[in-house]
Amino acid sequence: MTMPEKYSNKGPGHPGEFEIMVMLAILRLGPDAYGVTIREELEQETSRTITLGTIYKSLSRLEAKGYLHTRTSEPTAVRGGRRKKLYHVSVTGLRAVNRSLSDLWSLTRGLDLGWETS
Amino acid sequence: MNRRSRIPCSIRLLLRFLLPLSEREYFLGDLEESCALSRGPDRKASRGHGWLHEVAGSLVLRFGHRHHHKLQSDNQEGEGDGMFREFLNDLRFGIRTMRRSPGFATVAILTLALGIGATTAIFSVVNGVLLTSVPYPEPERIVRIRECNLTYGLPSFSVSPMNFSDWKTRSESFDFMTAYTTRRPAYTGGEYPENLLVYTVMEDFLELFGAELALGRGFTPAEFEPDNEQVAILRYGFWQRAFAGKPDVIGDSIILDSVVYTVIGVTDRNWQPINEVDLILPLRPEPRWASNRHEHWLTSIARLKPGITQEQAQSELSNIAATLESEYPDFNTGWDVRVSSLADNLIGGLRPQLLILLAAVGLLLLIACVNVANMMLARALVRGSEIAIRMAVGARRGRIIRQLLAESVLLSFFGAALGIGLAWLGIEIFRAGSSSVSSPP
C-alpha cells in the first residue's frame, strides 16, 4: 500500500512552523528579502528576538528543500563591501506554505480560540 | 567605500571560524549592516543581548548547516551525515590502499591475528580454569576435606567412612558435609553392554552442589538406609542416551550389576558434577565400616557456613582428628585432616603455569602491536609524498589523521576477525588435549 503523496516521508516534507514564518516574511518583503530585513520583519510582527544565525539556518534548510530561490546583489559600503543574498519563494515553496496553512485552517474550523476577526 | 568594520575584531574572527563558507559573506554583511543602522548586537547589548547572542546564533547555523548536508545526502545517497560519509569514504580508501600493498596488509593482519588469537585462546582457558572453574553457587565456600598421615608418607589421602561420620557429627563449621565415591557398574539395558560411571553419594550431596532436577525428586533420608528400595537419579545426558529423553521415565527400572534400581529423578541439563558420571546412587552404610577405620576410600566435600573461614574449619577438624586419634589409637594414630578449597583442588598445581602462560601471550600481543606500529611508521614515511599532496590540495591535518586511523581500524578489524578464528582453533586443541584436567586427583 502506498501512502498519499501529501503524507509521504519521501521528498522535502512539510515546512516547520518557523520555516513557514520565514517564507511568509519573504513573501511580505517582496524582492528586498535578505537576512536583515527578514529578521526585522519577523521581530516586528511576532515580538520575538531572533538571531541572524537562526534566520540563516532556516533559510539554508528552505533553500535545500527547494522552497526558496536566491540571487546575490552588488557589494555595498554599509555592509563592509560584502554582497547581499536575496531570497524569493519558489513555486514549490508557495505550494508548501499554502498546504500547511490550509491544513492548520482546516484544523481550527469549529474551534472557538478567542480570535477577533478584523 | 567605507571598509571600517563595526564588528569587533575578535568576534569577526570567531564568526569567520564558526560560519560555513557558503553563508559567511552574507551573514557578516548582514551583521555589519545591522550595526551600521543601529539595529544590531551593539544596540541589543543594552537589553542584555548582544554579540554573545549572535555568536550563539552562528553556532545554531553551523549545526543547521550540517543538517542541511544531511538533507541533501538523504535525498542523494542515504548514507547519513557528513562525518559518517567521510568515515565510509576513509574505509573505502583504506581497502583500496590495502589492495595496492597486499604484502604489508597480509603481514600486518597475520601478526595481529597471531597476537590476538593466542591471547584470546589462553585467556579463555585461564578464565575457564582459574576464574570460573567451579560452576556451583558460592564456590568459595566449597572445600574438599582429605586425610593425611605424614608418618606413612601420605600428605593427602582419601577419607575413612567412620572418620567422616564423626567429623560430620562433631563439627559446626559447615552447612553441608557430604562424601562420595565412584563406581563402574555393568549396564546391560542398552544396545550393547557397558560400564557406566556412577557416583554413590552420601546425604546432602545434591544440596551442597546446588543441583537442580529436570524431572522427579532428590534422595530422601530413608533412601540412605540399608534394605530400602534401591533408587537412582539419572544425569541428563544418560537420560537422553539410554531413555531417549522419555518424559515419564520416573518409576522405570534400571539394572546395574544385576541389581534393580528405580529411577526417581533426572538432573538438570546444565548441572555439571565434578566427574562426567551417568548416574547418582545413594551410598548406604555397611556393617564392616564400623569395625575398620583403616579403609580410606571416600572423597569428602563440604560447604562452609557463611562467615567461617577455611582456616577455622581446618582448626576445628584438626582438633576432632586429634580426639579421634586418642579414641581409636589402633586406627587413627598419625592421621590428620587437610581442608582446601575445591577450586584449588581441581586446578591442582596448574595455577602458576597458567598465569605465566597468560603473561607470556600478553607480551606476545604487545610485541605484535609494536611490530605492526613499526611497520605502519615505516609505511607512513613511504607515503609522505602522498600525504603532502593531499594537504597541498586542501586536506586538513585532522582529515589526514582520520584517514590513517580508518586504515588502522581496518587492519585491526581483519586481524581481530582472523585472530578470533585462531583462538577458536586453539581452544579446541586445548580442550582435546586436556580432557582429564578437570578430574580431581
XYZ file of C-alpha atoms in Angstrom:
559
model
C 0.000 0.000 0.000
C 1.417 3.381 -0.948
C 0.987 6.475 1.183
C -0.768 9.517 -0.274
C 1.879 11.926 -1.570
C 0.704 14.556 0.894
C 1.746 12.480 3.911
C 4.673 10.617 2.409
C 8.024 10.926 4.193
C 9.803 10.958 0.841
C 10.885 14.298 -0.533
C 11.378 17.553 1.351
C 8.345 17.054 3.655
C 6.325 19.761 5.400
C 7.936 23.034 6.420
C 8.155 23.658 10.156
C 6.412 26.499 11.980
C 9.416 28.840 11.882
C 10.096 27.971 8.257
C 6.539 28.966 7.351
C 7.042 32.243 9.226
C 10.265 32.911 7.314
C 8.594 32.198 3.961
C 5.657 34.438 4.847
C 8.096 37.213 5.819
C 9.878 36.827 2.465
C 6.529 36.982 0.652
C 5.660 40.168 2.550
C 9.040 41.760 1.795
C 8.875 41.101 -1.927
C 12.139 41.481 -3.855
C 14.067 43.035 -0.925
C 14.148 39.988 1.319
C 17.531 39.236 2.830
C 18.842 38.385 6.325
C 18.499 41.828 7.930
C 15.035 42.636 6.556
C 13.682 39.161 7.204
C 14.809 39.382 10.820
C 13.265 42.847 11.237
C 10.000 41.715 9.690
C 9.783 38.709 11.977
C 10.792 40.622 15.106
C 8.216 43.339 14.402
C 5.355 41.004 13.618
C 5.971 38.292 16.187
C 7.563 40.147 19.132
C 10.340 37.598 19.211
C 14.067 38.242 19.452
C 15.709 36.313 16.660
C 19.413 35.925 15.874
C 20.780 36.033 12.353
C 22.078 32.512 12.891
C 18.547 31.204 13.428
C 17.339 33.033 10.318
C 20.205 31.716 8.201
C 19.696 28.183 9.466
C 16.082 28.228 8.311
C 16.956 29.933 5.030
C 19.601 27.297 4.396
C 17.154 24.455 5.058
C 14.416 26.038 2.939
C 16.890 26.507 0.108
C 17.951 22.868 0.397
C 14.293 21.778 0.247
C 13.817 23.827 -2.924
C 11.333 26.211 -1.292
C 13.499 29.290 -1.893
C 15.445 30.695 -4.838
C 18.335 33.094 -4.272
C 20.303 35.746 -6.087
C 23.122 37.998 -4.937
C 23.306 41.795 -5.034
C 26.307 44.055 -5.636
C 28.592 44.797 -2.613
C 27.724 47.879 -0.603
C 29.777 50.086 1.720
C 27.348 49.802 4.620
C 27.915 46.028 4.544
C 31.693 46.403 4.679
C 31.968 45.707 0.965
C 30.004 42.481 1.134
C 27.149 41.298 -1.087
C 23.575 40.530 -0.043
C 21.897 37.195 -0.624
C 18.334 37.950 -1.690
C 15.600 35.342 -1.356
C 12.273 34.717 -3.022
C 9.824 31.899 -2.518
C 9.715 29.259 -5.273
C 6.541 27.689 -6.647
C 7.213 24.605 -4.559
C 7.617 26.808 -1.508
C 4.340 28.577 -2.241
C 2.541 25.234 -2.533
C 4.095 24.070 0.742
C 3.042 27.246 2.583
C -0.457 27.019 1.144
C -0.785 23.364 2.062
C 0.450 23.866 5.636
C -1.741 26.906 6.257
C -4.716 25.146 4.689
C -4.165 22.155 6.981
C -3.943 24.440 10.004
C -7.036 26.346 8.925
C -8.978 23.101 8.493
C -7.997 22.017 11.957
C -9.137 25.277 13.534
C -12.581 25.113 11.879
C -15.279 24.815 14.523
C -12.938 25.797 17.348
C -13.517 28.867 19.448
C -9.990 30.111 20.096
C -10.984 33.622 21.112
C -9.776 35.245 17.871
C -11.134 38.625 16.873
C -11.680 38.844 13.138
C -10.809 42.211 11.641
C 33.726 52.616 0.028
C 33.813 52.549 3.810
C 35.630 49.392 4.790
C 35.938 50.078 8.534
C 34.082 47.295 10.304
C 31.793 47.854 13.301
C 32.110 44.204 14.322
C 34.824 43.774 16.987
C 37.881 42.039 15.571
C 37.694 39.082 17.991
C 34.011 38.477 17.194
C 34.689 38.730 13.478
C 37.488 36.165 13.719
C 35.327 33.856 15.832
C 32.433 34.118 13.394
C 34.764 33.528 10.450
C 35.814 30.313 12.142
C 32.280 29.240 13.029
C 30.328 30.176 9.932
C 30.080 27.823 6.969
C 31.927 29.220 3.965
C 28.805 29.333 1.770
C 26.998 31.706 4.137
C 29.925 33.598 5.682
C 29.927 36.664 3.407
C 26.170 37.237 3.589
C 25.947 36.651 7.322
C 28.826 39.017 8.135
C 27.429 41.569 5.675
C 24.030 41.435 7.351
C 25.627 41.810 10.765
C 27.712 44.762 9.583
C 24.626 46.405 8.103
C 22.651 45.850 11.301
C 25.409 47.542 13.315
C 25.654 50.442 10.881
C 21.917 51.066 11.072
C 21.981 50.673 14.870
C 19.785 47.622 14.589
C 22.421 45.057 15.508
C 24.005 43.495 18.549
C 25.579 46.722 19.889
C 22.052 48.146 20.181
C 20.848 44.996 21.857
C 23.711 44.962 24.333
C 21.801 47.397 26.465
C 18.910 44.932 26.571
C 21.102 42.088 27.710
C 21.589 40.507 24.271
C 24.494 41.399 22.030
C 27.469 39.763 20.435
C 27.315 36.643 22.575
C 23.775 36.151 21.294
C 24.897 36.435 17.692
C 27.819 34.064 18.214
C 25.413 31.567 19.767
C 23.174 32.068 16.716
C 26.097 31.328 14.412
C 26.614 28.061 16.309
C 22.990 27.200 15.521
C 23.700 27.991 11.901
C 26.762 25.779 11.857
C 24.787 22.916 13.344
C 21.983 23.620 10.893
C 24.456 23.614 8.068
C 25.481 20.072 8.889
C 21.822 19.136 8.936
C 21.459 20.754 5.546
C 24.102 18.339 4.229
C 22.145 15.512 5.830
C 19.041 16.535 3.927
C 20.993 16.524 0.706
C 22.648 13.194 1.380
C 19.301 11.674 2.427
C 17.957 12.538 -0.965
C 21.070 11.534 -2.853
C 22.818 8.583 -1.243
C 21.070 7.756 2.028
C 24.398 7.482 3.850
C 23.804 9.690 6.877
C 25.567 12.905 7.829
C 28.862 14.288 6.577
C 31.127 12.814 9.222
C 29.792 9.291 8.759
C 30.011 9.643 4.977
C 33.616 10.782 5.350
C 34.327 7.754 7.557
C 32.827 5.418 4.936
C 34.953 7.109 2.285
C 38.007 6.647 4.514
C 37.218 2.948 4.882
C 36.808 2.547 1.117
C 40.082 4.348 0.549
C 41.705 2.173 3.235
C 40.591 -1.007 1.457
C 41.978 0.296 -1.844
C 45.273 1.141 -0.098
C 45.455 -2.372 1.365
C 44.832 -3.903 -2.041
C 47.620 -1.768 -3.506
C 50.108 -3.161 -0.971
C 48.962 -6.729 -0.230
C 52.310 -7.731 1.285
C 52.130 -5.124 4.026
C 48.446 -5.823 4.672
C 48.947 -9.593 4.868
C 51.911 -9.409 7.236
C 50.219 -6.822 9.474
C 46.938 -8.764 9.630
C 48.714 -12.080 10.279
C 50.839 -10.511 13.021
C 47.789 -9.048 14.728
C 45.811 -12.272 14.250
C 48.528 -14.377 15.878
C 48.812 -11.997 18.833
C 45.064 -11.633 19.308
C 44.369 -15.328 18.680
C 46.997 -16.595 21.141
C 45.960 -14.101 23.835
C 42.257 -14.828 23.416
C 42.777 -18.591 23.468
C 44.966 -18.547 26.571
C 42.738 -16.020 28.337
C 39.691 -18.195 27.575
C 41.440 -21.197 29.095
C 42.632 -19.241 32.138
C 39.194 -17.683 32.539
C 37.573 -21.115 32.330
C 40.048 -22.855 34.619
C 41.108 -20.239 37.166
C 38.235 -17.818 37.329
C 35.095 -19.841 36.663
C 36.239 -23.435 37.150
C 33.702 -24.336 39.845
C 30.230 -23.968 38.379
C 28.362 -24.112 41.686
C 26.701 -21.462 43.830
C 29.142 -19.588 46.110
C 32.094 -21.791 45.089
C 34.432 -20.038 47.530
C 32.561 -21.747 50.376
C 33.030 -25.253 48.976
C 36.010 -27.116 50.403
C 37.489 -30.520 49.943
C 38.432 -32.430 53.083
C 41.121 -35.089 52.922
C 43.001 -37.092 55.464
C 46.771 -37.126 55.718
C 49.349 -39.216 57.553
C 52.881 -37.919 57.293
C 54.178 -40.914 59.263
C 53.095 -43.105 56.350
C 54.261 -40.516 53.818
C 50.673 -39.659 52.801
C 50.264 -35.862 52.603
C 46.790 -36.199 51.085
C 44.598 -39.255 51.193
C 41.022 -40.458 50.871
C 38.691 -40.463 53.844
C 37.640 -43.309 56.076
C 33.801 -43.569 56.240
C 33.720 -43.763 60.031
C 36.053 -40.783 60.438
C 33.834 -38.856 58.021
C 30.793 -39.794 60.071
C 32.468 -38.485 63.241
C 33.544 -35.226 61.540
C 30.007 -34.663 60.366
C 28.551 -35.304 63.793
C 31.047 -33.258 65.777
C 31.890 -30.274 63.540
C 29.973 -26.999 63.453
C 31.756 -25.122 60.673
C 29.733 -26.492 57.776
C 26.262 -26.046 56.309
C 26.607 -29.325 54.446
C 29.166 -32.082 54.572
C 28.931 -34.960 52.160
C 31.092 -37.705 50.696
C 31.022 -39.747 47.561
C 32.890 -42.369 45.640
C 32.782 -43.505 42.050
C 31.877 -46.937 40.758
C 31.818 -48.559 37.356
C 28.865 -50.988 37.387
C 27.895 -53.003 34.328
C 24.788 -51.855 32.488
C 23.139 -54.236 30.061
C 19.929 -52.419 29.332
C 21.262 -50.562 26.310
C 22.075 -51.619 22.760
C 25.322 -53.111 23.994
C 26.728 -53.835 27.485
C 28.837 -51.088 29.006
C 30.357 -49.942 32.258
C 28.751 -46.744 33.471
C 30.486 -44.170 35.639
C 28.374 -43.767 38.747
C 28.552 -41.605 41.858
C 27.477 -43.264 45.088
C 26.839 -40.357 47.379
C 26.016 -39.639 50.997
C 23.268 -37.299 52.174
C 23.336 -33.614 51.180
C 25.323 -34.229 48.002
C 22.782 -32.625 45.657
C 22.065 -29.799 48.103
C 25.743 -28.989 48.564
C 26.334 -28.658 44.809
C 23.073 -26.815 44.229
C 21.956 -29.492 41.766
C 18.596 -28.829 40.140
C 16.441 -31.611 38.754
C 14.761 -31.584 35.359
C 12.404 -34.373 36.458
C 11.460 -36.144 39.671
C 12.985 -35.570 43.109
C 16.181 -35.933 45.112
C 17.024 -38.583 47.669
C 15.074 -38.832 50.935
C 16.907 -39.718 54.189
C 15.206 -43.133 54.166
C 16.819 -43.961 50.868
C 20.254 -43.855 52.540
C 19.170 -46.631 54.928
C 20.043 -50.278 54.154
C 17.345 -52.695 52.957
C 15.157 -49.995 51.416
C 14.313 -49.882 47.735
C 17.326 -49.079 45.551
C 16.877 -45.782 43.733
C 18.833 -43.801 41.137
C 18.978 -40.304 39.721
C 19.957 -40.079 36.052
C 22.242 -37.457 34.572
C 20.536 -35.521 31.792
C 22.925 -36.879 29.128
C 22.406 -40.509 30.173
C 18.611 -39.974 30.241
C 18.795 -38.723 26.654
C 21.148 -41.513 25.577
C 19.635 -44.527 27.343
C 15.992 -43.487 27.586
C 15.797 -41.188 24.540
C 14.626 -38.380 26.833
C 11.474 -40.340 27.788
C 9.294 -37.868 29.726
C 7.693 -40.498 32.022
C 10.970 -42.158 32.970
C 10.295 -41.664 36.710
C 9.452 -45.069 38.172
C 11.229 -47.015 35.418
C 13.848 -49.567 36.390
C 17.496 -49.766 35.512
C 19.658 -52.820 36.220
C 23.266 -52.290 37.290
C 25.412 -55.324 38.223
C 22.206 -57.342 38.408
C 20.661 -55.009 40.983
C 17.416 -53.272 40.064
C 17.242 -49.508 40.729
C 14.127 -47.358 40.400
C 14.599 -44.037 38.634
C 13.424 -41.171 40.890
C 14.878 -38.138 39.120
C 16.823 -36.600 36.241
C 19.353 -33.832 36.827
C 19.071 -30.514 35.043
C 20.756 -30.251 31.670
C 23.102 -27.506 32.869
C 24.192 -29.094 36.134
C 27.777 -30.219 35.900
C 29.209 -32.597 38.525
C 32.954 -32.849 39.089
C 33.178 -36.049 37.044
C 31.249 -36.949 33.915
C 29.073 -39.539 35.630
C 25.958 -41.184 34.198
C 24.048 -41.892 37.394
C 23.888 -40.916 41.039
C 23.079 -43.568 43.636
C 22.759 -43.268 47.420
C 25.666 -44.659 49.441
C 24.360 -46.910 52.176
C 26.412 -47.735 55.293
C 27.728 -51.265 55.645
C 28.343 -53.096 58.951
C 32.029 -53.697 58.138
C 32.774 -49.945 58.215
C 32.357 -49.782 61.978
C 34.988 -52.378 62.652
C 37.628 -50.995 60.332
C 38.745 -47.371 60.145
C 41.721 -48.388 58.059
C 39.727 -48.270 54.843
C 40.068 -44.872 53.266
C 38.102 -44.577 50.030
C 35.701 -41.641 50.274
C 36.016 -38.214 48.726
C 34.659 -35.630 51.145
C 33.286 -32.220 50.177
C 31.733 -29.633 52.475
C 30.165 -26.203 52.274
C 31.407 -23.737 54.892
C 28.867 -21.800 56.907
C 28.755 -18.115 55.921
C 31.498 -16.209 57.756
C 33.539 -19.309 58.577
C 36.993 -19.300 57.042
C 38.874 -22.256 55.671
C 41.434 -21.855 58.470
C 38.729 -22.007 61.166
C 37.313 -25.165 59.608
C 40.813 -26.665 59.371
C 41.435 -25.902 63.056
C 38.149 -27.447 64.157
C 38.636 -30.623 62.093
C 42.261 -30.996 63.283
C 41.008 -30.884 66.858
C 38.404 -33.541 66.069
C 41.095 -35.641 64.344
C 43.278 -35.381 67.452
C 40.351 -36.522 69.600
C 39.702 -39.437 67.237
C 43.394 -40.321 67.380
C 43.153 -40.688 71.159
C 39.838 -42.556 70.923
C 40.971 -45.001 68.209
C 44.751 -45.261 68.540
C 44.823 -48.540 66.630
C 43.398 -46.914 63.523
C 43.899 -43.186 63.752
C 47.443 -42.719 65.011
C 49.183 -40.127 62.853
C 46.041 -39.236 60.838
C 45.182 -35.556 60.487
C 42.837 -33.569 58.233
C 43.602 -31.219 55.323
C 40.994 -28.660 54.241
C 41.480 -26.982 50.857
C 39.223 -25.039 48.535
C 37.573 -27.135 45.845
C 38.732 -24.729 43.139
C 42.395 -25.061 44.167
C 41.932 -28.778 44.435
C 40.564 -29.110 40.921
C 43.224 -26.881 39.397
C 45.999 -28.501 41.418
C 49.423 -27.056 40.592
C 48.303 -25.568 37.287
C 47.688 -22.019 38.563
C 51.266 -20.629 38.344
C 51.869 -22.246 34.954
C 48.629 -20.830 33.552
C 49.381 -17.346 34.885
C 52.886 -17.456 33.385
C 51.383 -18.586 30.078
C 48.873 -15.720 30.216
C 51.656 -13.211 30.873
C 53.690 -14.699 28.026
C 50.907 -14.384 25.454
C 50.174 -10.878 26.771
C 53.754 -9.984 25.932
C 53.352 -11.707 22.563
C 50.388 -9.433 21.808
C 52.438 -6.421 22.887
C 55.274 -7.460 20.582
C 52.796 -7.975 17.728
C 51.356 -4.487 18.297
C 54.821 -2.894 18.406
C 55.756 -4.722 15.200
C 52.645 -3.521 13.403
C 53.179 0.010 14.733
C 56.752 -0.078 13.365
C 55.537 -1.320 10.003
C 52.940 1.450 9.865
C 55.530 4.070 10.783
C 57.835 2.854 8.021
C 54.907 2.912 5.629
C 53.967 6.439 6.705
C 57.467 7.559 5.667
C 56.961 5.954 2.244
C 53.575 7.669 1.945
C 54.993 11.059 2.892
C 54.622 12.445 -0.630
C 51.009 11.189 -0.894
C 50.124 12.927 2.384
C 51.927 16.107 1.298
C 49.903 16.194 -1.956
C 46.647 15.686 -0.081
C 47.486 18.543 2.295
C 48.504 20.726 -0.655
C 45.095 20.239 -2.275
C 43.282 21.229 0.891
C 43.107 18.248 3.253
C 43.250 19.375 6.855
C 45.532 17.785 9.432
C 42.561 16.235 11.235
C 41.285 14.775 7.963
C 44.648 13.075 7.270
C 44.754 11.705 10.825
C 41.202 10.365 10.443
C 42.161 8.649 7.210
C 45.201 6.972 8.808
C 43.082 5.956 11.815
C 40.484 4.436 9.495
C 43.217 2.353 7.841
C 44.392 1.194 11.298
C 40.819 0.304 12.227
C 40.534 -1.788 9.072
C 43.777 -3.645 9.800
C 42.666 -4.242 13.402
C 39.251 -5.463 12.260
C 40.660 -8.020 9.835
C 43.382 -9.007 12.324
C 40.808 -9.478 15.091
C 38.481 -11.483 12.842
C 41.277 -13.859 11.869
C 42.520 -13.871 15.479
C 39.122 -14.995 16.778
C 39.217 -17.884 14.305
C 42.688 -18.856 15.523
C 41.543 -18.528 19.145
C 38.632 -20.876 18.478
C 41.028 -23.393 16.925
C 43.408 -23.032 19.880
C 40.635 -23.585 22.420
C 39.530 -26.726 20.603
C 43.115 -28.029 20.708
C 43.322 -27.255 24.446
C 40.001 -28.964 25.028
C 41.062 -32.068 23.146
C 44.419 -32.229 24.947
C 43.221 -31.601 28.485
C 40.030 -33.585 28.948
C 41.458 -35.193 32.090
C 42.449 -31.905 33.762
C 39.022 -31.392 35.280
C 39.073 -34.705 37.128
C 40.207 -34.467 40.751
C 43.368 -36.346 41.667
